[in-house]
Amino acid sequence: MTEQPFTPGLIAPEPLTSPAYWFLFDGYRLLVHVDKEEKVANVPRVISPAELGVTAVSRHYLGYLNTPEGEIHCFTGELATKTAVPTGMITAGLRRLYPMLPETLFQIAGRAVQIVDWDRTHQYCGRCGHPTDILPNERAKKCPHCGHTSYPRLSPAIIVRVTRQGANGPEILLAHGQRHRTGMYSVLAGFVEPGETLEQCVQREVREETGIEIQNIQYFGSQPWPFSNSLMIAFTAEYASGNLKIDPQELADAQWFPPDNLPLVPPPISIARQLIDDFVRQHTT
Ligand SMILES: [Zn+2]
């Protein structure tokens, strides 16, 4: 097994003796160094945010990055309100920063933004309203008054590629969602409901959105998706029966497409695109 670049952790080294990456957020916007053209971004590396001239009102240890020069520790925190952005830096949302940041740092930023958001929204106990304490040995907060414990919230969502053998060869089912930008088609997706298995969710989403039945559901892979605290769990499936009949609340259109004539599809960052690219690869000689 190859060494993972990032090792998660909870206990910060004390004292911190070498500069660490600091993922500092103003709301959902990350503070980064940028070049003049604002094409390349980097996460600040300092012992303390004070070196940047900013104040963090919270501090969470994330773990460390394994690099050729050794371990680099990673912290996240929330900037004090009305923090002035230092010269040569910007704050920006993660979608904008995706093409600007090194991939490993982007992934850690996705982790960090969810921890900061959880910290911000769980200052008080959801059951009794008492201020909560952060637990030292797990990523959790506990109410000292009633004992209620809360964890960072993750919303599992399935995403599924449905294919069939059409009259002229293999085809993939792609849909244009009511919320998609103009002209973009993607595979089907939806949130898992309480009490449901992932496989049941896959079948239900496909049935509800397109009216068809599927078979041979296979696990494909997964991807954390920080923009809505989701964990995307991807599957492939084969068409079994039924005619396309879309749910107009969710979809504007759904069609079967051959691999050599696809519409506009999602960007490579997404597991949706990986599902589609995998289909194209399988059927291109
Ligand atoms: Zn409580």
PDB file of C-alpha atoms and ligand atoms in Angstrom:
ATOM      1  CA  MET A   1       0.000   0.000   0.000  1.00  0.00           C
ATOM      2  CA  THR A   2       1.344   3.427  -0.880  1.00  0.00           C
ATOM      3  CA  GLU A   3       1.764   5.952   1.888  1.00  0.00           C
ATOM      4  CA  GLN A   4      -1.171   8.333   2.185  1.00  0.00           C
ATOM      5  CA  PRO A   5      -0.125  11.967   1.859  1.00  0.00           C
ATOM      6  CA  PHE A   6      -2.389  13.001   4.743  1.00  0.00           C
ATOM      7  CA  THR A   7      -2.746  11.361   8.160  1.00  0.00           C
ATOM      8  CA  PRO A   8      -5.752  12.612  10.156  1.00  0.00           C
ATOM      9  CA  GLY A   9      -5.293  13.342  13.856  1.00  0.00           C
ATOM     10  CA  LEU A  10      -6.886  15.078  16.832  1.00  0.00           C
ATOM     11  CA  ILE A  11      -4.068  15.866  19.245  1.00  0.00           C
ATOM     12  CA  ALA A  12      -1.910  18.789  18.154  1.00  0.00           C
ATOM     13  CA  PRO A  13       1.845  18.580  18.803  1.00  0.00           C
ATOM     14  CA  GLU A  14       2.824  20.814  21.731  1.00  0.00           C
ATOM     15  CA  PRO A  15       4.736  22.944  21.253  1.00  0.00           C
ATOM     16  CA  LEU A  16       4.529  23.369  17.507  1.00  0.00           C
ATOM     17  CA  THR A  17       8.139  23.803  16.380  1.00  0.00           C
ATOM     18  CA  SER A  18       7.820  24.064  12.595  1.00  0.00           C
ATOM     19  CA  PRO A  19       5.420  26.066  10.404  1.00  0.00           C
ATOM     20  CA  ALA A  20       2.058  24.374   9.835  1.00  0.00           C
ATOM     21  CA  TYR A  21      -0.572  24.771   7.154  1.00  0.00           C
ATOM     22  CA  TRP A  22      -3.399  26.940   8.488  1.00  0.00           C
ATOM     23  CA  PHE A  23      -6.790  26.546   6.787  1.00  0.00           C
ATOM     24  CA  LEU A  24      -8.461  29.744   8.008  1.00  0.00           C
ATOM     25  CA  PHE A  25     -12.050  30.480   7.045  1.00  0.00           C
ATOM     26  CA  ASP A  26     -14.174  33.580   6.839  1.00  0.00           C
ATOM     27  CA  GLY A  27     -17.531  31.809   6.678  1.00  0.00           C
ATOM     28  CA  TYR A  28     -17.008  29.266   3.879  1.00  0.00           C
ATOM     29  CA  ARG A  29     -14.201  31.278   2.285  1.00  0.00           C
ATOM     30  CA  LEU A  30     -10.624  30.071   2.725  1.00  0.00           C
ATOM     31  CA  LEU A  31      -7.719  32.498   3.245  1.00  0.00           C
ATOM     32  CA  VAL A  32      -4.960  31.774   0.687  1.00  0.00           C
ATOM     33  CA  HIS A  33      -1.861  33.332  -0.818  1.00  0.00           C
ATOM     34  CA  VAL A  34      -2.291  34.042  -4.540  1.00  0.00           C
ATOM     35  CA  ASP A  35      -0.020  35.013  -7.416  1.00  0.00           C
ATOM     36  CA  LYS A  36      -0.583  38.314  -9.266  1.00  0.00           C
ATOM     37  CA  GLU A  37      -2.940  36.783 -11.842  1.00  0.00           C
ATOM     38  CA  GLU A  38      -4.852  34.920  -9.108  1.00  0.00           C
ATOM     39  CA  LYS A  39      -4.325  31.647 -10.977  1.00  0.00           C
ATOM     40  CA  VAL A  40      -2.280  29.790  -8.354  1.00  0.00           C
ATOM     41  CA  ALA A  41      -3.213  29.645  -4.673  1.00  0.00           C
ATOM     42  CA  ASN A  42      -1.443  28.258  -1.636  1.00  0.00           C
ATOM     43  CA  VAL A  43      -2.391  27.705   1.967  1.00  0.00           C
ATOM     44  CA  PRO A  44      -0.366  29.813   4.433  1.00  0.00           C
ATOM     45  CA  ARG A  45       2.356  27.980   6.389  1.00  0.00           C
ATOM     46  CA  VAL A  46       3.108  29.588   9.729  1.00  0.00           C
ATOM     47  CA  ILE A  47       3.472  28.675  13.407  1.00  0.00           C
ATOM     48  CA  SER A  48       0.625  31.005  14.334  1.00  0.00           C
ATOM     49  CA  PRO A  49      -1.986  32.996  12.344  1.00  0.00           C
ATOM     50  CA  ALA A  50      -0.639  36.107  14.111  1.00  0.00           C
ATOM     51  CA  GLU A  51       2.339  35.955  11.723  1.00  0.00           C
ATOM     52  CA  LEU A  52      -0.119  36.717   8.902  1.00  0.00           C
ATOM     53  CA  GLY A  53      -1.574  39.633  10.855  1.00  0.00           C
ATOM     54  CA  VAL A  54      -4.909  37.863  11.400  1.00  0.00           C
ATOM     55  CA  THR A  55      -6.708  36.447  14.431  1.00  0.00           C
ATOM     56  CA  ALA A  56      -8.319  33.010  14.586  1.00  0.00           C
ATOM     57  CA  VAL A  57     -11.199  32.649  17.024  1.00  0.00           C
ATOM     58  CA  SER A  58     -11.070  28.845  16.940  1.00  0.00           C
ATOM     59  CA  ARG A  59      -8.325  26.273  16.402  1.00  0.00           C
ATOM     60  CA  HIS A  60      -8.698  22.630  15.433  1.00  0.00           C
ATOM     61  CA  TYR A  61      -5.877  20.242  14.681  1.00  0.00           C
ATOM     62  CA  LEU A  62      -6.526  18.229  11.501  1.00  0.00           C
ATOM     63  CA  GLY A  63      -3.511  15.910  11.201  1.00  0.00           C
ATOM     64  CA  TYR A  64      -0.310  16.029   9.229  1.00  0.00           C
ATOM     65  CA  LEU A  65       0.884  15.881   5.671  1.00  0.00           C
ATOM     66  CA  ASN A  66       3.753  13.538   4.806  1.00  0.00           C
ATOM     67  CA  THR A  67       6.197  15.337   2.550  1.00  0.00           C
ATOM     68  CA  PRO A  68       9.782  14.688   1.403  1.00  0.00           C
ATOM     69  CA  GLU A  69      10.889  17.353   3.894  1.00  0.00           C
ATOM     70  CA  GLY A  70       9.016  15.674   6.753  1.00  0.00           C
ATOM     71  CA  GLU A  71       5.640  15.997   8.434  1.00  0.00           C
ATOM     72  CA  ILE A  72       3.769  19.273   8.029  1.00  0.00           C
ATOM     73  CA  HIS A  73       1.021  19.727  10.602  1.00  0.00           C
ATOM     74  CA  CYS A  74      -2.359  21.107   9.550  1.00  0.00           C
ATOM     75  CA  PHE A  75      -4.754  23.295  11.525  1.00  0.00           C
ATOM     76  CA  THR A  76      -8.045  24.937  10.757  1.00  0.00           C
ATOM     77  CA  GLY A  77      -9.910  27.782  12.389  1.00  0.00           C
ATOM     78  CA  GLU A  78     -12.332  30.590  11.921  1.00  0.00           C
ATOM     79  CA  LEU A  79     -11.131  34.135  11.347  1.00  0.00           C
ATOM     80  CA  ALA A  80     -12.325  36.890  13.670  1.00  0.00           C
ATOM     81  CA  THR A  81     -15.195  38.841  12.131  1.00  0.00           C
ATOM     82  CA  LYS A  82     -14.190  41.790   9.945  1.00  0.00           C
ATOM     83  CA  THR A  83     -10.636  40.472   9.540  1.00  0.00           C
ATOM     84  CA  ALA A  84      -8.784  42.540   6.920  1.00  0.00           C
ATOM     85  CA  VAL A  85      -7.336  40.269   4.231  1.00  0.00           C
ATOM     86  CA  PRO A  86      -3.501  40.619   4.215  1.00  0.00           C
ATOM     87  CA  THR A  87      -1.705  41.879   1.093  1.00  0.00           C
ATOM     88  CA  GLY A  88      -1.069  39.132  -1.445  1.00  0.00           C
ATOM     89  CA  MET A  89      -3.899  37.008  -0.047  1.00  0.00           C
ATOM     90  CA  ILE A  90      -7.597  36.531  -0.822  1.00  0.00           C
ATOM     91  CA  THR A  91     -10.495  34.665   0.714  1.00  0.00           C
ATOM     92  CA  ALA A  92     -12.435  32.487  -1.722  1.00  0.00           C
ATOM     93  CA  GLY A  93     -14.916  29.623  -1.777  1.00  0.00           C
ATOM     94  CA  LEU A  94     -13.626  26.099  -2.400  1.00  0.00           C
ATOM     95  CA  ARG A  95     -15.314  25.745  -5.791  1.00  0.00           C
ATOM     96  CA  ARG A  96     -13.319  28.707  -7.072  1.00  0.00           C
ATOM     97  CA  LEU A  97     -10.118  27.453  -5.422  1.00  0.00           C
ATOM     98  CA  TYR A  98     -10.323  23.924  -6.846  1.00  0.00           C
ATOM     99  CA  PRO A  99      -8.296  24.675 -10.003  1.00  0.00           C
ATOM    100  CA  MET A 100      -5.916  26.968  -8.067  1.00  0.00           C
ATOM    101  CA  LEU A 101      -4.824  24.784  -5.134  1.00  0.00           C
ATOM    102  CA  PRO A 102      -2.637  21.652  -5.114  1.00  0.00           C
ATOM    103  CA  GLU A 103      -5.022  18.661  -4.982  1.00  0.00           C
ATOM    104  CA  THR A 104      -3.883  17.361  -1.586  1.00  0.00           C
ATOM    105  CA  LEU A 105      -4.380  20.772   0.026  1.00  0.00           C
ATOM    106  CA  PHE A 106      -7.782  21.093  -1.644  1.00  0.00           C
ATOM    107  CA  GLN A 107      -8.862  17.783  -0.111  1.00  0.00           C
ATOM    108  CA  ILE A 108      -7.701  18.870   3.344  1.00  0.00           C
ATOM    109  CA  ALA A 109      -9.556  22.173   2.831  1.00  0.00           C
ATOM    110  CA  GLY A 110     -12.736  20.161   2.140  1.00  0.00           C
ATOM    111  CA  ARG A 111     -12.270  18.374   5.459  1.00  0.00           C
ATOM    112  CA  ALA A 112     -11.421  21.632   7.259  1.00  0.00           C
ATOM    113  CA  VAL A 113     -14.439  23.610   6.057  1.00  0.00           C
ATOM    114  CA  GLN A 114     -16.789  20.955   7.423  1.00  0.00           C
ATOM    115  CA  ILE A 115     -15.095  20.894  10.827  1.00  0.00           C
ATOM    116  CA  VAL A 116     -15.194  24.688  11.121  1.00  0.00           C
ATOM    117  CA  ASP A 117     -18.837  24.712  10.049  1.00  0.00           C
ATOM    118  CA  TRP A 118     -19.720  21.998  12.553  1.00  0.00           C
ATOM    119  CA  ASP A 119     -17.909  23.880  15.324  1.00  0.00           C
ATOM    120  CA  ARG A 120     -19.720  27.095  14.428  1.00  0.00           C
ATOM    121  CA  THR A 121     -23.173  25.493  14.361  1.00  0.00           C
ATOM    122  CA  HIS A 122     -22.748  23.351  17.495  1.00  0.00           C
ATOM    123  CA  GLN A 123     -21.677  25.944  20.070  1.00  0.00           C
ATOM    124  CA  TYR A 124     -24.796  25.070  22.084  1.00  0.00           C
ATOM    125  CA  CYS A 125     -26.404  21.752  22.905  1.00  0.00           C
ATOM    126  CA  GLY A 126     -29.162  20.856  20.432  1.00  0.00           C
ATOM    127  CA  ARG A 127     -31.128  19.192  23.235  1.00  0.00           C
ATOM    128  CA  CYS A 128     -30.917  21.603  26.204  1.00  0.00           C
ATOM    129  CA  GLY A 129     -29.204  24.755  24.885  1.00  0.00           C
ATOM    130  CA  HIS A 130     -26.220  24.650  27.295  1.00  0.00           C
ATOM    131  CA  PRO A 131     -22.787  25.617  25.821  1.00  0.00           C
ATOM    132  CA  THR A 132     -20.955  22.498  24.583  1.00  0.00           C
ATOM    133  CA  ASP A 133     -17.420  21.259  25.277  1.00  0.00           C
ATOM    134  CA  ILE A 134     -15.079  19.831  22.628  1.00  0.00           C
ATOM    135  CA  LEU A 135     -14.020  16.274  23.497  1.00  0.00           C
ATOM    136  CA  PRO A 136     -10.241  15.787  23.443  1.00  0.00           C
ATOM    137  CA  ASN A 137     -10.064  12.273  21.986  1.00  0.00           C
ATOM    138  CA  GLU A 138     -12.680  12.270  19.249  1.00  0.00           C
ATOM    139  CA  ARG A 139     -14.133  14.765  16.804  1.00  0.00           C
ATOM    140  CA  ALA A 140     -17.185  15.367  18.939  1.00  0.00           C
ATOM    141  CA  LYS A 141     -18.801  17.881  21.272  1.00  0.00           C
ATOM    142  CA  LYS A 142     -20.481  16.971  24.513  1.00  0.00           C
ATOM    143  CA  CYS A 143     -22.953  18.913  26.589  1.00  0.00           C
ATOM    144  CA  PRO A 144     -21.710  19.067  30.227  1.00  0.00           C
ATOM    145  CA  HIS A 145     -25.301  19.636  31.386  1.00  0.00           C
ATOM    146  CA  CYS A 146     -27.258  16.774  29.772  1.00  0.00           C
ATOM    147  CA  GLY A 147     -24.529  14.619  28.189  1.00  0.00           C
ATOM    148  CA  HIS A 148     -25.794  14.940  24.604  1.00  0.00           C
ATOM    149  CA  THR A 149     -22.951  14.355  22.123  1.00  0.00           C
ATOM    150  CA  SER A 150     -22.802  15.689  18.579  1.00  0.00           C
ATOM    151  CA  TYR A 151     -20.515  14.751  15.701  1.00  0.00           C
ATOM    152  CA  PRO A 152     -19.769  16.515  12.415  1.00  0.00           C
ATOM    153  CA  ARG A 153     -22.771  15.830  10.205  1.00  0.00           C
ATOM    154  CA  LEU A 154     -22.310  13.870   7.002  1.00  0.00           C
ATOM    155  CA  SER A 155     -25.133  13.320   4.547  1.00  0.00           C
ATOM    156  CA  PRO A 156     -24.684  10.144   2.483  1.00  0.00           C
ATOM    157  CA  ALA A 157     -25.865  10.473  -1.091  1.00  0.00           C
ATOM    158  CA  ILE A 158     -25.857   7.884  -3.853  1.00  0.00           C
ATOM    159  CA  ILE A 159     -24.871   8.565  -7.422  1.00  0.00           C
ATOM    160  CA  VAL A 160     -25.548   5.958 -10.101  1.00  0.00           C
ATOM    161  CA  ARG A 161     -24.614   5.326 -13.705  1.00  0.00           C
ATOM    162  CA  VAL A 162     -27.299   3.338 -15.538  1.00  0.00           C
ATOM    163  CA  THR A 163     -26.366   1.756 -18.862  1.00  0.00           C
ATOM    164  CA  ARG A 164     -28.106  -0.483 -21.375  1.00  0.00           C
ATOM    165  CA  GLN A 165     -27.417  -2.289 -24.608  1.00  0.00           C
ATOM    166  CA  GLY A 166     -29.329  -0.217 -27.176  1.00  0.00           C
ATOM    167  CA  ALA A 167     -30.178  -1.198 -30.759  1.00  0.00           C
ATOM    168  CA  ASN A 168     -26.967   0.475 -31.971  1.00  0.00           C
ATOM    169  CA  GLY A 169     -24.683  -0.372 -29.048  1.00  0.00           C
ATOM    170  CA  PRO A 170     -24.149   0.579 -25.408  1.00  0.00           C
ATOM    171  CA  GLU A 171     -25.873   3.667 -24.023  1.00  0.00           C
ATOM    172  CA  ILE A 172     -25.688   5.663 -20.800  1.00  0.00           C
ATOM    173  CA  LEU A 173     -28.645   7.322 -19.091  1.00  0.00           C
ATOM    174  CA  LEU A 174     -27.936  11.006 -18.472  1.00  0.00           C
ATOM    175  CA  ALA A 175     -30.352  13.577 -17.121  1.00  0.00           C
ATOM    176  CA  HIS A 176     -30.601  17.328 -17.165  1.00  0.00           C
ATOM    177  CA  GLY A 177     -31.601  18.372 -13.651  1.00  0.00           C
ATOM    178  CA  GLN A 178     -33.807  21.360 -12.864  1.00  0.00           C
ATOM    179  CA  ARG A 179     -30.862  22.779 -10.904  1.00  0.00           C
ATOM    180  CA  HIS A 180     -28.128  21.979 -13.447  1.00  0.00           C
ATOM    181  CA  ARG A 181     -26.599  24.785 -15.451  1.00  0.00           C
ATOM    182  CA  THR A 182     -27.746  25.160 -19.047  1.00  0.00           C
ATOM    183  CA  GLY A 183     -27.123  22.176 -21.261  1.00  0.00           C
ATOM    184  CA  MET A 184     -25.369  20.002 -18.654  1.00  0.00           C
ATOM    185  CA  TYR A 185     -26.333  16.361 -18.298  1.00  0.00           C
ATOM    186  CA  SER A 186     -25.222  14.009 -15.545  1.00  0.00           C
ATOM    187  CA  VAL A 187     -25.853  10.650 -13.919  1.00  0.00           C
ATOM    188  CA  LEU A 188     -28.617  10.367 -11.306  1.00  0.00           C
ATOM    189  CA  ALA A 189     -28.046  11.156  -7.631  1.00  0.00           C
ATOM    190  CA  GLY A 190     -29.958  11.598  -4.403  1.00  0.00           C
ATOM    191  CA  PHE A 191     -29.720  11.602  -0.622  1.00  0.00           C
ATOM    192  CA  VAL A 192     -30.100   8.422   1.383  1.00  0.00           C
ATOM    193  CA  GLU A 193     -33.213   8.347   3.588  1.00  0.00           C
ATOM    194  CA  PRO A 194     -33.339   7.008   7.160  1.00  0.00           C
ATOM    195  CA  GLY A 195     -33.880   3.245   7.236  1.00  0.00           C
ATOM    196  CA  GLU A 196     -32.762   2.682   3.665  1.00  0.00           C
ATOM    197  CA  THR A 197     -29.843   0.583   2.393  1.00  0.00           C
ATOM    198  CA  LEU A 198     -27.625   2.125  -0.271  1.00  0.00           C
ATOM    199  CA  GLU A 199     -28.939  -0.385  -2.821  1.00  0.00           C
ATOM    200  CA  GLN A 200     -32.559   0.465  -1.974  1.00  0.00           C
ATOM    201  CA  CYS A 201     -31.722   4.147  -2.317  1.00  0.00           C
ATOM    202  CA  VAL A 202     -30.162   3.558  -5.761  1.00  0.00           C
ATOM    203  CA  GLN A 203     -33.278   1.692  -6.949  1.00  0.00           C
ATOM    204  CA  ARG A 204     -35.665   4.259  -5.488  1.00  0.00           C
ATOM    205  CA  GLU A 205     -33.866   7.293  -6.942  1.00  0.00           C
ATOM    206  CA  VAL A 206     -33.748   5.777 -10.433  1.00  0.00           C
ATOM    207  CA  ARG A 207     -37.400   4.719 -10.228  1.00  0.00           C
ATOM    208  CA  GLU A 208     -38.623   8.072  -8.843  1.00  0.00           C
ATOM    209  CA  GLU A 209     -36.664  10.233 -11.248  1.00  0.00           C
ATOM    210  CA  THR A 210     -36.923   8.234 -14.472  1.00  0.00           C
ATOM    211  CA  GLY A 211     -39.561   5.521 -14.001  1.00  0.00           C
ATOM    212  CA  ILE A 212     -37.261   2.623 -14.922  1.00  0.00           C
ATOM    213  CA  GLU A 213     -36.150  -0.493 -13.034  1.00  0.00           C
ATOM    214  CA  ILE A 214     -32.485  -1.504 -12.793  1.00  0.00           C
ATOM    215  CA  GLN A 215     -30.426  -4.611 -12.006  1.00  0.00           C
ATOM    216  CA  ASN A 216     -26.869  -5.651 -11.193  1.00  0.00           C
ATOM    217  CA  ILE A 217     -26.077  -2.729  -8.851  1.00  0.00           C
ATOM    218  CA  GLN A 218     -22.301  -2.592  -8.254  1.00  0.00           C
ATOM    219  CA  TYR A 219     -20.197  -0.368  -6.007  1.00  0.00           C
ATOM    220  CA  PHE A 220     -17.937   1.989  -7.981  1.00  0.00           C
ATOM    221  CA  GLY A 221     -16.252   4.331  -5.471  1.00  0.00           C
ATOM    222  CA  SER A 222     -16.866   7.264  -3.162  1.00  0.00           C
ATOM    223  CA  GLN A 223     -16.021  10.922  -2.835  1.00  0.00           C
ATOM    224  CA  PRO A 224     -16.370  13.424   0.008  1.00  0.00           C
ATOM    225  CA  TRP A 225     -18.256  16.440  -1.324  1.00  0.00           C
ATOM    226  CA  PRO A 226     -17.746  19.340   1.086  1.00  0.00           C
ATOM    227  CA  PHE A 227     -20.211  21.757  -0.491  1.00  0.00           C
ATOM    228  CA  SER A 228     -23.158  20.139   1.261  1.00  0.00           C
ATOM    229  CA  ASN A 229     -21.382  17.943   3.854  1.00  0.00           C
ATOM    230  CA  SER A 230     -22.079  14.978   1.579  1.00  0.00           C
ATOM    231  CA  LEU A 231     -20.375  11.695   1.090  1.00  0.00           C
ATOM    232  CA  MET A 232     -21.106  10.607  -2.473  1.00  0.00           C
ATOM    233  CA  ILE A 233     -21.278   6.798  -2.844  1.00  0.00           C
ATOM    234  CA  ALA A 234     -21.149   5.833  -6.500  1.00  0.00           C
ATOM    235  CA  PHE A 235     -22.672   2.763  -8.173  1.00  0.00           C
ATOM    236  CA  THR A 236     -23.112   1.333 -11.613  1.00  0.00           C
ATOM    237  CA  ALA A 237     -26.300  -0.470 -12.689  1.00  0.00           C
ATOM    238  CA  GLU A 238     -27.904  -1.982 -15.768  1.00  0.00           C
ATOM    239  CA  TYR A 239     -31.284  -1.152 -17.189  1.00  0.00           C
ATOM    240  CA  ALA A 240     -33.850  -3.885 -16.485  1.00  0.00           C
ATOM    241  CA  SER A 241     -37.297  -2.663 -17.583  1.00  0.00           C
ATOM    242  CA  GLY A 242     -39.658   0.270 -18.058  1.00  0.00           C
ATOM    243  CA  ASN A 243     -39.879   3.387 -20.193  1.00  0.00           C
ATOM    244  CA  LEU A 244     -38.324   6.759 -19.380  1.00  0.00           C
ATOM    245  CA  LYS A 245     -40.832   8.954 -17.596  1.00  0.00           C
ATOM    246  CA  ILE A 246     -39.104  11.812 -15.805  1.00  0.00           C
ATOM    247  CA  ASP A 247     -40.088  13.444 -12.528  1.00  0.00           C
ATOM    248  CA  PRO A 248     -40.592  17.101 -13.575  1.00  0.00           C
ATOM    249  CA  GLN A 249     -39.885  18.302 -10.020  1.00  0.00           C
ATOM    250  CA  GLU A 250     -36.302  17.025 -10.297  1.00  0.00           C
ATOM    251  CA  LEU A 251     -35.465  16.651 -13.978  1.00  0.00           C
ATOM    252  CA  ALA A 252     -35.968  18.697 -17.129  1.00  0.00           C
ATOM    253  CA  ASP A 253     -34.880  15.859 -19.436  1.00  0.00           C
ATOM    254  CA  ALA A 254     -33.344  12.367 -19.452  1.00  0.00           C
ATOM    255  CA  GLN A 255     -32.025  10.470 -22.461  1.00  0.00           C
ATOM    256  CA  TRP A 256     -29.909   7.478 -23.468  1.00  0.00           C
ATOM    257  CA  PHE A 257     -26.618   8.551 -25.037  1.00  0.00           C
ATOM    258  CA  PRO A 258     -24.004   6.516 -26.966  1.00  0.00           C
ATOM    259  CA  PRO A 259     -20.378   6.921 -25.758  1.00  0.00           C
ATOM    260  CA  ASP A 260     -19.314   8.859 -28.873  1.00  0.00           C
ATOM    261  CA  ASN A 261     -22.086  11.461 -28.685  1.00  0.00           C
ATOM    262  CA  LEU A 262     -22.332  12.795 -25.150  1.00  0.00           C
ATOM    263  CA  PRO A 263     -23.846  16.143 -24.142  1.00  0.00           C
ATOM    264  CA  LEU A 264     -22.041  18.633 -21.855  1.00  0.00           C
ATOM    265  CA  VAL A 265     -21.059  16.668 -18.716  1.00  0.00           C
ATOM    266  CA  PRO A 266     -19.816  17.708 -15.209  1.00  0.00           C
ATOM    267  CA  PRO A 267     -16.193  18.805 -14.625  1.00  0.00           C
ATOM    268  CA  PRO A 268     -13.442  16.212 -13.908  1.00  0.00           C
ATOM    269  CA  ILE A 269     -13.425  17.026 -10.164  1.00  0.00           C
ATOM    270  CA  SER A 270     -16.682  15.110  -9.668  1.00  0.00           C
ATOM    271  CA  ILE A 271     -17.256  11.403  -9.241  1.00  0.00           C
ATOM    272  CA  ALA A 272     -20.164  11.874 -11.685  1.00  0.00           C
ATOM    273  CA  ARG A 273     -17.605  12.616 -14.374  1.00  0.00           C
ATOM    274  CA  GLN A 274     -15.468   9.641 -13.339  1.00  0.00           C
ATOM    275  CA  LEU A 275     -18.500   7.368 -13.805  1.00  0.00           C
ATOM    276  CA  ILE A 276     -19.129   8.830 -17.254  1.00  0.00           C
ATOM    277  CA  ASP A 277     -15.455   8.717 -18.318  1.00  0.00           C
ATOM    278  CA  ASP A 278     -15.257   5.090 -17.193  1.00  0.00           C
ATOM    279  CA  PHE A 279     -18.224   4.227 -19.439  1.00  0.00           C
ATOM    280  CA  VAL A 280     -16.617   5.998 -22.406  1.00  0.00           C
ATOM    281  CA  ARG A 281     -13.283   4.226 -21.775  1.00  0.00           C
ATOM    282  CA  GLN A 282     -14.958   0.815 -21.700  1.00  0.00           C
ATOM    283  CA  HIS A 283     -16.640   1.374 -25.047  1.00  0.00           C
ATOM    284  CA  THR A 284     -13.963   3.196 -27.001  1.00  0.00           C
ATOM    285  CA  THR A 285     -11.482   1.147 -28.987  1.00  0.00           C
TER     286      THR A 285
HETATM  287 ZN    ZN B   1     -27.471  19.501  26.752  1.00  0.00          ZN
END
